[in-house]
Every structure is written in C-alpha cells, then in structure tokens.
GROMACS .gro file of C-alpha atoms in nm:
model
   88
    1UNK     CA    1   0.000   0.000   0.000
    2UNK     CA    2   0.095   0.382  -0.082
    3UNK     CA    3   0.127   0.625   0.182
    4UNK     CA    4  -0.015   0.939   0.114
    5UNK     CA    5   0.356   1.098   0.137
    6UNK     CA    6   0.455   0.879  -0.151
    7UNK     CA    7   0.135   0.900  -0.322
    8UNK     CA    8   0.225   1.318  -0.298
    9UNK     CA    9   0.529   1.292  -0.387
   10UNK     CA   10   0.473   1.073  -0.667
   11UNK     CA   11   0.215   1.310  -0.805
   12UNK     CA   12   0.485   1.644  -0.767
   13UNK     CA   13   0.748   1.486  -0.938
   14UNK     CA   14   0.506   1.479  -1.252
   15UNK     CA   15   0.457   1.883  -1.232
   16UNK     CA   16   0.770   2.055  -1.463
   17UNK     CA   17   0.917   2.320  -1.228
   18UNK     CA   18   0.641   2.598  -1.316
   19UNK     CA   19   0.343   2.390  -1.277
   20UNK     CA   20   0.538   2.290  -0.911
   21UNK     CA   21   0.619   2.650  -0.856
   22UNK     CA   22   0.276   2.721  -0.958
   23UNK     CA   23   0.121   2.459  -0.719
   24UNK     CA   24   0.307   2.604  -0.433
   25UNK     CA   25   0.187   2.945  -0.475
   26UNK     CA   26  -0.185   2.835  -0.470
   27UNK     CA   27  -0.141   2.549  -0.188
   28UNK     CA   28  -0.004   2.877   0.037
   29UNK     CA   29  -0.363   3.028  -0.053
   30UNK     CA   30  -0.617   2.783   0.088
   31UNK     CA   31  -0.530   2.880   0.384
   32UNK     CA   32  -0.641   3.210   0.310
   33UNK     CA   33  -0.967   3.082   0.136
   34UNK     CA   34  -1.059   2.819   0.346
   35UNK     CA   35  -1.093   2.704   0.696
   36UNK     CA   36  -0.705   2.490   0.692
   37UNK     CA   37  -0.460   2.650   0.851
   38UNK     CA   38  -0.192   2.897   0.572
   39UNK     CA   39   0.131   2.739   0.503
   40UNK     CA   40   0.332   3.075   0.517
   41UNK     CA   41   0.506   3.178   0.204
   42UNK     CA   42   0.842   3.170   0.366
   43UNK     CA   43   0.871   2.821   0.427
   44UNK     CA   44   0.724   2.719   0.086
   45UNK     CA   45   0.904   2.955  -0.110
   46UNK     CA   46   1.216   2.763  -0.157
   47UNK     CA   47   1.099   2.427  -0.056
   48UNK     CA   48   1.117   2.112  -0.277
   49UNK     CA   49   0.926   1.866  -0.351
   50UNK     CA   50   1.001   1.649  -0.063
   51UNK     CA   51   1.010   1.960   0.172
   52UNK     CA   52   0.672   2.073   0.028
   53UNK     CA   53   0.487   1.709   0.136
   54UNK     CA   54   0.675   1.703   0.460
   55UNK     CA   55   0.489   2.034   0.531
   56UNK     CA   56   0.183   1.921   0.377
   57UNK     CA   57   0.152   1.615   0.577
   58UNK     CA   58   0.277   1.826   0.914
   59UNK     CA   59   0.003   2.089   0.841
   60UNK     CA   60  -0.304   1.904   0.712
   61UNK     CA   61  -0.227   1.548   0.810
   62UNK     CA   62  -0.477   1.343   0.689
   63UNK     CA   63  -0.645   1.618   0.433
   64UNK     CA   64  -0.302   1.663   0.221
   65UNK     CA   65  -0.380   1.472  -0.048
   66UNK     CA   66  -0.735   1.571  -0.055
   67UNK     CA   67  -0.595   1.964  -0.052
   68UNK     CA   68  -0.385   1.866  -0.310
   69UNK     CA   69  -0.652   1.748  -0.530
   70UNK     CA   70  -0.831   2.097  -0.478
   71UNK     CA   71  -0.478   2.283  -0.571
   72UNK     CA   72  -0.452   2.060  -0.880
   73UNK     CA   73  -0.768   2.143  -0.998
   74UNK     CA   74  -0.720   2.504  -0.937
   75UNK     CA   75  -0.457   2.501  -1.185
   76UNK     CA   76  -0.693   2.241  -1.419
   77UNK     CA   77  -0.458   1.976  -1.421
   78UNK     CA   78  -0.796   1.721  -1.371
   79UNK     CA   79  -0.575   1.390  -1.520
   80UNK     CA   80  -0.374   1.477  -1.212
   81UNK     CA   81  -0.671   1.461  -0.976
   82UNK     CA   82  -0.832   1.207  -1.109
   83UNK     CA   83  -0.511   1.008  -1.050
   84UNK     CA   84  -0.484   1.060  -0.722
   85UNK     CA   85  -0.845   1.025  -0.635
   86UNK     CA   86  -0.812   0.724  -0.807
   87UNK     CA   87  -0.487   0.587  -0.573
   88UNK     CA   88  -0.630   0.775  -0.245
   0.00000   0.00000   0.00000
C-alpha cells in the first residue's frame, strides 16, 4: 500500500518546475480561502518537492492529499486529480 507521502510525492514529481512553482503558490492560498490552517510563504518559497509534502503532511495530516486534489484542480490539471483520487 501507498502512503499518502509517496502518493504526494509521486504526483509532484510529474509537475515541470512551473506547474510545481505554480502549485506552491496556490497550496499557500487555501489557507487564506478556506478554513485549513496557511502554510506561510516563507517556508514554501524555496521548498522542494520532498520539503513541500513534509509540510503538507505536518500541516493538514490526513487532508493533504485531498488539498492537493483541490490545488490541482485550481490550476486544471484534472488527469492529475483524477489520479490521485483514483490511488487515495
């Protein structure tokens, strides 16, 4: 079985490095849109990839990959959701 920090990490190794610069720019907005807790800028802005599920999985625990899903589609990369909804 997949964890859900593999299963994240998996799915940000497939983003080139805008698309991953991209989807760290809108995951440190849902906390400013929604009830989940920000991920300051600061510690996202130089993070990578591995440093951006660690804080993922240290911030929303058990809602990361379900947050990621929302980011993803944010930036309408749906084959990407649909992926992981399909491994979650």
């Amino acid at each position: 079985m997949v964890t859900s920090e593999e299963l994240l990490l998996e799915t940000l190794e497939m983003l080139g490095n805008e698309d991953f610069e991209a989807f760290r720019w809108h995951l440190q907005l849902l906390g400013i849109y929604s009830d989940f807790t920000q991920i300051p800028w600061y510690k996202l802005e130089e993070a990578d990839r591995m440093e951006t599920v660690t804080l993922m999985v240290q911030t929303y625990s058990h809602h990361a990959v379900e947050l990621a899903e929302t980011v993803l589609g944010k930036m309408s990369m749906y084959d990407l959701v649909q992926k992981l909804s399909d491994r979650s």
